[in-house]
Amino acid sequence: MKQPATVVLDIGKTHVKLCALDASDRVLAVRTKDNASVTSPAGYAALDTDGIEAWLWDSLASLAVEFHVDRIVTSTHGAAFAAIDANGLVLPIVDYEFDDYADQREAYAEAVGDLRETLSPHLPMGLNAARPWYWLSRECPSEFARATTLLPYPQYWAWRLSGVAASEASSLGCHTHLWAPVARGWSRLARAEGWDRRFAPLRSAWEVLGPVRPELAKRLGLPADGFIHAGVHDSNACLARHLKRSPAMTLVTSGTWTVVMACGGSVDRLDLSADMLANVSVAQDLVPTARFMGGRDHAALCAGADPDAADLACLPALAEAGIQAVASADGGGPRIVRHQEDITAQAVQRLTPAQRATLAAQYCATMTAERVLALSGPSPVVVEGPLARNAAYLALLAQSLPGHRCQVGDAAIDGTVLGALALTRWND
C-alpha cells in the first residue's frame, strides 16, 4: 500500500519545484528544475512550457512509483497567461521580461484608461500581463484569433493535468490590467478586446476541477482518483494560509521578487506612481501590495558571497567608510556607493564576503521596511521564503520597524508550498 501524498507544483521565475507532502505537512520528496526562457518561433522570449512539461511528466511518474498521489495543486509566478485551442497553446507564453512594446505604449495606455479601475500602475516590461497580449494580438493576429480559451498560468497547468479549463481571481488580479478588483469583474481593456468572452469560467483556487486526465494518469502511473485543484498565484498562495487566522497582518514573501502584502490595509493609501498596487486574494479581497526584485538584488550585492556570511559586526566599519547599498534612481537595481559615489566592480570585490553579504541584507531590510511603512502595513510582519532564513536581514528589519512585531512564518518549508497545500484542505 503506497503512502498517500499531496503534490504541489511550484513554478517560479528562476526555479520549478515539485513537492510531495503527507497529511502532517511533512515533505516526503522534492524534485527541482532550473527555469529559463526560450526564444519562440516568432522571435520573442517565451516561457519554457515544453521543457517544464517534459520534466513534470517524468517527475510525476517517479513520484507515482513511491506514493499514491491523491491531489495536485499548482502555484506559479504572475504576469503570464496562456491562449489555447483544443490542441494546446496557439502561441508560446510571453516571458514577462521580454520588452519590445515601445511602439504601442501610448495606444496601450489609452486602451487601459483610468488606472484606478485596475489599481495597478503601468509596470515595466510585461509585468502588466495584458501588455504582451495587446502586443501579440497585433503582431500575430491570426494565431491569437485561433485561441478559443484564455487561461492564467497556474490554470494552464491545471488544464494540462485535468483537461478542465478555469480562471482564478488571484492570478487575474495581480497587476494584469485585465481585472477590476473593486467591481470584481473584467477591466475596460479586457471587455474592449473581447478577451472577457474567451476566458475560462472563474473558479476558486481551492476548487477541484476533476481527476487527472485518464490517458495521462495511465501513462504516468498516477491513480485514477487523484484530483486536480484550480491553483493559485504564488504570492497569494503564501497569503492564503494566513487569511483565516490572521485577517490583519503584513506578509513579506521572498524569492525572485520580495512582495509586501498589507492584509487589512486600505487601498485608498496606494500611490500608484510609487510602484504600489492592489493584489486580489483567493477570497477576492483587495490586498495593498508593494514589491521589489529582492532575490536578484540580494544575489547581485552578494557578488558570490554566501548570504549566511552576513555579520552585523561589519556595519560600523562600513558606515565609517561611508559604504552602503542604495536603490538606483532609474529602477535598475541596487548600487554600492562610498559617500554617495558609485564604487567600481573591482572595489566591490575587495570587500570581504561578510561585508558584501551584510550590505545585501541591509539593503533588502531597508527596502522591505520602506514598503511596509508606505502601505501602513499592520503588525505582525511575517517573513517567508529565503529571507526568512537570513538572520542578519531579520535583525535589521526589526530595527527598521520598531513599532512592528517581526516574525518568521516558516523557515523550514517554502511558504508558497505550504499555502498551496492549505488550499487543498480549504473546506476541511
XYZ file of N, CA and C in Angstrom, residues 101-278:
534
model
N 7.796 46.732 -26.547
C 6.456 47.310 -26.646
C 6.466 48.824 -26.879
N 7.639 49.373 -27.179
C 7.753 50.838 -27.236
C 6.773 51.458 -28.222
N 6.564 50.805 -29.369
C 5.701 51.400 -30.397
C 4.226 51.409 -29.994
N 3.872 50.626 -28.977
C 2.470 50.517 -28.592
C 2.143 51.180 -27.254
N 3.138 51.747 -26.595
C 2.913 52.187 -25.218
C 1.801 53.229 -25.121
N 1.795 54.195 -25.999
C 0.751 55.231 -25.920
C -0.626 54.654 -26.206
N -0.723 53.812 -27.228
C -2.010 53.212 -27.563
C -2.483 52.297 -26.446
N -1.524 51.558 -25.860
C -1.883 50.650 -24.767
C -2.386 51.431 -23.558
N -1.683 52.500 -23.199
C -2.095 53.310 -22.049
C -3.488 53.889 -22.264
N -3.766 54.331 -23.476
C -5.095 54.865 -23.769
C -6.161 53.776 -23.661
N -5.826 52.571 -24.113
C -6.779 51.465 -24.045
C -7.056 51.057 -22.593
N -6.028 51.112 -21.742
C -6.213 50.763 -20.324
C -7.072 51.803 -19.625
N -6.822 53.080 -19.900
C -7.621 54.140 -19.308
C -7.245 54.424 -17.865
N -8.222 54.774 -17.063
C -8.023 55.202 -15.682
C -7.472 54.048 -14.842
N -6.269 54.240 -14.292
C -5.629 53.180 -13.516
C -6.352 52.885 -12.206
N -7.231 53.767 -11.781
C -7.977 53.487 -10.550
C -8.966 52.347 -10.745
N -9.250 52.013 -11.996
C -10.130 50.867 -12.227
C -9.430 49.555 -11.864
N -8.178 49.393 -12.311
C -7.455 48.146 -12.065
C -6.556 48.216 -10.826
N -6.357 49.421 -10.291
C -5.490 49.639 -9.127
C -4.097 49.065 -9.354
N -3.620 49.195 -10.576
C -2.261 48.783 -10.899
C -1.614 49.850 -11.767
N -0.389 50.259 -11.443
C 0.313 51.213 -12.298
C 0.778 50.538 -13.579
N 1.288 51.344 -14.500
C 1.966 50.799 -15.670
C 3.352 50.345 -15.228
N 3.586 49.045 -15.275
C 4.836 48.458 -14.824
C 5.768 48.220 -16.009
N 7.060 48.050 -15.760
C 7.997 47.832 -16.871
C 7.820 46.454 -17.500
N 8.450 46.297 -18.654
C 8.461 45.031 -19.397
C 7.028 44.532 -19.598
N 6.799 43.258 -19.336
C 5.458 42.698 -19.490
C 4.812 42.362 -18.169
N 5.170 43.122 -17.121
C 4.631 42.805 -15.795
C 3.139 43.120 -15.682
N 2.615 43.990 -16.537
C 1.165 44.070 -16.718
C 0.829 43.045 -17.794
N 0.241 41.935 -17.420
C 0.120 40.804 -18.346
C -0.697 41.125 -19.588
N -1.580 42.132 -19.503
C -2.354 42.493 -20.687
C -1.476 43.112 -21.769
N -0.320 43.666 -21.390
C 0.534 44.338 -22.378
C 1.057 43.354 -23.429
N 1.658 42.214 -23.026
C 2.083 41.275 -24.067
C 0.923 40.730 -24.885
N -0.247 40.592 -24.288
C -1.401 40.128 -25.069
C -1.826 41.179 -26.085
N -1.821 42.421 -25.670
C -2.147 43.511 -26.590
C -1.172 43.488 -27.764
N 0.102 43.267 -27.462
C 1.145 43.209 -28.489
C 0.965 41.981 -29.380
N 0.752 40.802 -28.769
C 0.601 39.566 -29.534
C -0.598 39.621 -30.474
N -1.700 40.177 -29.979
C -2.912 40.202 -30.787
C -2.741 41.045 -32.038
N -1.731 41.918 -32.032
C -1.462 42.761 -33.188
C -0.265 42.274 -34.004
N 0.702 41.632 -33.353
C 1.866 41.106 -34.061
C 1.591 39.732 -34.678
N 0.765 38.937 -34.033
C 0.438 37.577 -34.506
C -1.086 37.421 -34.518
N -1.792 38.240 -35.284
C -3.251 38.278 -35.162
C -3.945 36.977 -35.543
N -3.474 36.272 -36.575
C -4.167 35.051 -36.988
C -4.022 33.950 -35.948
N -2.813 33.825 -35.377
C -2.611 32.807 -34.338
C -3.406 33.151 -33.086
N -3.358 34.417 -32.691
C -4.066 34.810 -31.479
C -5.576 34.619 -31.644
N -6.068 34.867 -32.854
C -7.504 34.725 -33.101
C -7.951 33.271 -33.017
N -7.014 32.322 -33.197
C -7.374 30.901 -33.116
C -7.683 30.447 -31.702
N -7.233 31.224 -30.724
C -7.419 30.815 -29.325
C -8.907 30.809 -28.974
N -9.372 29.679 -28.516
C -10.766 29.577 -28.077
C -10.912 29.861 -26.593
N -9.806 29.708 -25.845
C -9.853 29.843 -24.390
C -8.591 30.537 -23.899
N -8.769 31.442 -22.943
C -7.663 32.147 -22.307
C -7.573 31.711 -20.855
N -6.334 31.507 -20.384
C -6.112 30.953 -19.046
C -4.966 31.668 -18.335
N -5.091 31.922 -17.027
C -3.906 32.302 -16.248
C -2.933 31.122 -16.183
N -1.678 31.428 -15.889
C -0.624 30.409 -15.941
C -0.850 29.230 -14.983
N -1.249 29.447 -13.712
C -1.497 28.269 -12.865
C -2.578 27.368 -13.440
N -3.603 27.978 -14.017
C -4.710 27.189 -14.544
C -4.370 26.549 -15.894
N -3.341 27.075 -16.578
C -2.861 26.370 -17.761
C -2.367 24.986 -17.364
N -1.584 24.935 -16.283
C -1.055 23.637 -15.845
C -2.158 22.762 -15.269
N -3.121 23.354 -14.588
C -4.268 22.568 -14.115
C -5.026 21.973 -15.297
N -5.124 22.731 -16.392
C -5.789 22.233 -17.597
C -4.987 21.107 -18.239
N -3.654 21.262 -18.290
C -2.836 20.193 -18.850
C -2.992 18.904 -18.048
N -3.202 19.022 -16.755
C -3.335 17.847 -15.896
C -4.743 17.260 -15.907
N -5.754 18.121 -15.934
C -7.134 17.652 -15.764
C -7.971 17.698 -17.028
N -7.596 18.554 -17.982
C -8.419 18.760 -19.155
C -9.563 19.733 -18.939
N -9.644 20.332 -17.744
C -10.714 21.275 -17.410
C -10.136 22.685 -17.374
N -10.727 23.596 -18.140
C -10.244 24.976 -18.227
C -10.922 25.842 -17.175
N -10.133 26.658 -16.474
C -10.662 27.535 -15.430
C -9.816 28.795 -15.359
N -10.385 29.848 -14.777
C -9.650 31.057 -14.404
C -9.770 31.217 -12.895
N -8.924 32.081 -12.316
C -8.922 32.230 -10.856
C -8.518 33.645 -10.489
N -9.143 34.175 -9.437
C -9.081 35.608 -9.135
C -7.687 36.100 -8.781
N -6.898 35.344 -8.019
C -5.606 35.873 -7.579
C -4.649 36.079 -8.758
N -4.760 35.253 -9.788
C -3.922 35.442 -10.981
C -4.467 36.542 -11.880
N -5.782 36.653 -11.965
C -6.377 37.720 -12.770
C -6.100 39.089 -12.171
N -5.976 39.149 -10.841
C -5.875 40.430 -10.160
C -4.478 40.856 -9.788
N -3.433 40.155 -10.263
C -2.067 40.536 -9.868
C -1.459 41.435 -10.945
N -1.768 42.726 -10.866
C -1.254 43.793 -11.743
C -1.343 43.446 -13.227
N -2.484 42.922 -13.656
C -2.612 42.466 -15.044
C -3.224 43.495 -15.984
N -3.978 44.466 -15.456
C -4.823 45.368 -16.257
C -5.974 44.624 -16.929
N -6.224 43.386 -16.504
C -7.338 42.606 -17.041
C -8.545 42.603 -16.110
N -8.337 42.953 -14.848
C -9.343 42.744 -13.818
C -9.594 44.049 -13.069
N -10.865 44.327 -12.775
C -11.246 45.494 -11.972
C -11.572 44.979 -10.573
N -10.625 45.061 -9.634
C -10.795 44.357 -8.353
C -11.907 44.902 -7.473
N -12.183 46.202 -7.538
C -13.271 46.741 -6.714
C -14.616 46.235 -7.228
N -14.777 46.249 -8.542
C -16.023 45.779 -9.161
C -16.086 44.256 -9.240
N -14.924 43.574 -9.019
C -14.838 42.122 -9.141
C -15.313 41.665 -10.516
N -14.778 42.301 -11.539
C -15.149 41.953 -12.909
C -14.053 42.335 -13.874
N -14.320 42.156 -15.152
C -13.334 42.406 -16.182
C -13.095 43.898 -16.364
N -11.866 44.224 -16.728
C -11.498 45.620 -16.934
C -12.063 46.140 -18.250
N -11.998 47.451 -18.391
C -12.389 48.096 -19.652
C -11.615 47.500 -20.820
N -10.305 47.300 -20.648
C -9.471 46.766 -21.725
C -9.902 45.349 -22.095
N -10.099 44.478 -21.098
C -10.487 43.096 -21.380
C -11.810 43.036 -22.127
N -12.730 43.919 -21.760
C -14.034 43.930 -22.439
C -13.902 44.466 -23.865
N -13.119 45.545 -24.044
C -12.982 46.147 -25.366
C -12.301 45.200 -26.357
N -11.341 44.410 -25.877
C -10.632 43.475 -26.744
C -11.407 42.173 -26.952
N -12.481 41.977 -26.195
C -13.248 40.741 -26.299
C -12.613 39.570 -25.575
N -11.576 39.853 -24.783
C -10.917 38.774 -24.053
C -11.818 38.226 -22.954
N -12.666 39.050 -22.380
C -13.537 38.593 -21.291
C -14.402 37.422 -21.733
N -14.782 37.400 -23.020
C -15.664 36.334 -23.510
C -14.906 35.039 -23.784
N -13.574 35.122 -23.838
C -12.779 33.931 -24.135
C -12.111 33.335 -22.895
N -12.148 34.057 -21.791
C -11.574 33.489 -20.575
C -12.392 32.303 -20.083
N -11.682 31.304 -19.548
C -12.347 30.150 -18.949
C -13.160 30.600 -17.737
N -14.167 29.827 -17.334
C -15.013 30.204 -16.190
C -14.202 30.403 -14.917
N -14.645 31.347 -14.104
C -13.965 31.659 -12.850
C -14.242 30.577 -11.814
N -13.178 30.067 -11.212
C -13.278 29.061 -10.144
C -12.394 29.507 -8.989
N -12.717 29.063 -7.790
C -11.886 29.374 -6.633
C -10.614 28.537 -6.665
N -9.531 29.084 -6.092
C -8.224 28.420 -6.151
C -8.268 27.022 -5.543
N -9.107 26.835 -4.534
C -9.154 25.556 -3.831
C -10.094 24.541 -4.490
N -10.868 24.965 -5.459
C -11.841 24.043 -6.060
C -11.163 22.901 -6.807
N -11.795 21.732 -6.748
C -11.341 20.582 -7.524
C -11.922 20.687 -8.931
N -11.047 20.698 -9.930
C -11.503 20.753 -11.315
C -11.923 19.386 -11.827
N -11.290 18.349 -11.309
C -11.609 16.994 -11.742
C -10.421 16.086 -11.523
N -10.516 14.836 -11.965
C -9.386 13.915 -11.832
C -8.327 14.182 -12.887
N -7.191 13.548 -12.733
C -6.160 13.590 -13.771
C -6.741 13.007 -15.060
N -6.391 13.601 -16.195
C -6.855 13.076 -17.475
C -6.533 11.581 -17.551
N -7.523 10.747 -17.889
C -7.318 9.295 -17.835
C -6.099 8.815 -18.611
N -5.884 9.331 -19.821
C -4.747 8.863 -20.605
C -3.424 9.273 -19.972
N -3.404 10.451 -19.303
C -2.188 10.905 -18.633
C -1.942 10.080 -17.382
N -3.002 9.817 -16.613
C -2.863 9.000 -15.408
C -2.300 7.623 -15.754
N -2.793 7.045 -16.833
C -2.321 5.714 -17.242
C -0.861 5.765 -17.651
N -0.485 6.794 -18.410
C 0.892 6.900 -18.903
C 1.886 7.116 -17.775
N 1.498 7.920 -16.763
C 2.422 8.269 -15.682
C 2.304 7.363 -14.470
N 1.314 6.485 -14.474
C 1.121 5.615 -13.313
C 0.433 6.301 -12.157
N -0.269 7.416 -12.433
C -0.989 8.131 -11.378
C -2.332 7.472 -11.124
N -2.848 7.538 -9.905
C -4.137 6.912 -9.609
C -5.284 7.618 -10.315
N -6.297 6.861 -10.681
C -7.460 7.437 -11.366
C -8.255 8.355 -10.455
N -8.077 8.208 -9.129
C -8.824 9.048 -8.186
C -7.979 10.204 -7.655
N -6.913 10.574 -8.374
C -6.131 11.739 -7.994
C -6.758 13.001 -8.563
N -6.998 13.993 -7.719
C -7.746 15.180 -8.134
C -6.832 16.384 -8.349
N -7.257 17.256 -9.264
C -6.509 18.461 -9.605
C -7.271 19.689 -9.123
N -6.600 20.541 -8.335
C -7.192 21.790 -7.870
C -6.913 22.916 -8.864
N -7.711 23.972 -8.785
C -7.616 25.055 -9.768
C -6.263 25.752 -9.741
N -5.677 25.966 -8.541
C -4.355 26.569 -8.452
C -4.394 28.070 -8.216
N -3.186 28.662 -8.054
C -3.095 29.985 -7.446
C -1.832 30.717 -7.877
N -1.885 32.051 -7.852
C -0.713 32.917 -7.999
C 0.180 32.732 -6.777
N 1.501 32.660 -6.950
C 2.366 32.195 -5.864
C 2.364 33.083 -4.621
N 2.433 34.405 -4.788
C 2.409 35.270 -3.603
C 1.097 35.109 -2.841
N 0.022 34.896 -3.569
C -1.268 34.705 -2.921
C -1.408 33.324 -2.295
N -0.633 32.361 -2.762
C -0.586 31.074 -2.073
C -0.012 31.266 -0.674
N 1.094 32.010 -0.589
C 1.685 32.295 0.719
C 0.677 32.979 1.640
N -0.062 33.913 1.071
C -1.036 34.671 1.854
C -2.204 33.813 2.294
N -2.628 32.873 1.457
C -3.871 32.138 1.695
C -3.876 31.424 3.040
N -2.761 30.834 3.417
C -2.783 30.044 4.653
C -2.855 30.912 5.907
N -2.619 32.222 5.750
C -2.732 33.123 6.897
C -4.121 33.762 7.007
N -4.885 33.709 5.937
C -6.102 34.521 5.863
C -7.106 34.210 6.956
N -7.317 32.934 7.235
C -8.375 32.566 8.174
C -8.027 32.918 9.613
N -6.729 32.828 9.956
C -6.371 33.048 11.356
C -5.801 34.438 11.625
N -5.364 35.161 10.587
C -4.779 36.491 10.794
C -5.279 37.447 9.718
N -6.498 37.953 9.832
C -7.022 38.839 8.788
C -6.287 40.168 8.701
N -5.609 40.589 9.787
C -4.840 41.841 9.766
C -3.382 41.517 10.081
N -2.529 41.607 9.073
C -1.096 41.347 9.233
C -0.412 41.780 7.946
N 0.907 41.830 7.965
C 1.671 42.149 6.761
C 2.547 40.953 6.428
N 2.369 40.445 5.239
C 3.135 39.282 4.800
C 4.230 39.737 3.845
N 5.446 39.273 4.102
C 6.585 39.518 3.221
C 7.001 38.179 2.632
N 6.777 37.993 1.335
C 7.210 36.773 0.676
C 8.457 37.084 -0.135
N 9.444 36.205 -0.041
C 10.708 36.467 -0.720
C 11.021 35.343 -1.688
N 11.698 35.724 -2.741
C 12.101 34.828 -3.815
C 12.758 35.705 -4.849
N 12.515 35.462 -6.132
C 12.995 36.395 -7.145
C 12.480 37.794 -6.837
N 11.196 37.867 -6.467
C 10.578 39.116 -6.010
C 10.364 39.056 -4.506
N 10.562 40.183 -3.832
C 10.127 40.338 -2.450
C 8.833 41.141 -2.497
N 7.753 40.521 -2.044
C 6.413 41.102 -2.153
C 5.884 41.388 -0.752
N 5.464 42.622 -0.525
C 4.914 43.043 0.771
C 3.417 43.229 0.598
N 2.620 42.454 1.353
C 1.170 42.456 1.222
C 0.550 42.827 2.560
N -0.170 43.963 2.596
C -0.723 44.506 3.842
C -2.180 44.068 3.983
N -2.393 42.935 4.607
C -3.755 42.408 4.779
C -4.505 43.272 5.794
N -5.690 43.673 5.427
C -6.459 44.552 6.286
C -6.138 46.008 6.069
N -5.210 46.317 5.153
C -4.886 47.700 4.839
C -5.896 48.297 3.873
N -5.789 49.589 3.666
C -6.729 50.290 2.808
C -6.083 50.634 1.474
N -6.792 50.341 0.387
C -6.260 50.688 -0.937
C -6.344 52.188 -1.190
N -7.041 52.920 -0.336
C -7.128 54.373 -0.509
C -5.771 55.041 -0.359
N -4.822 54.378 0.312
C -3.499 54.962 0.550
C -2.497 54.587 -0.544
N -2.931 53.800 -1.528
C -1.998 53.376 -2.563
C -1.527 54.558 -3.405
N -0.223 54.622 -3.629
C 0.361 55.604 -4.540
C 0.819 54.839 -5.775
N -0.010 54.837 -6.815
C 0.298 54.048 -7.997
C 1.558 54.537 -8.698
N 1.950 55.787 -8.451
C 3.177 56.299 -9.060
C 4.419 55.799 -8.341
N 4.239 55.190 -7.167
C 5.369 54.706 -6.364
C 5.426 53.183 -6.361
N 4.953 52.552 -7.432
C 5.038 51.100 -7.594
C 4.248 50.358 -6.520
N 3.127 50.941 -6.100
C 2.186 50.234 -5.237
C 0.999 49.806 -6.078
N 0.315 48.788 -5.621
C -0.834 48.284 -6.358
C -1.707 47.470 -5.419
N -2.854 47.049 -5.919
C -3.725 46.161 -5.161
C -3.673 44.767 -5.772
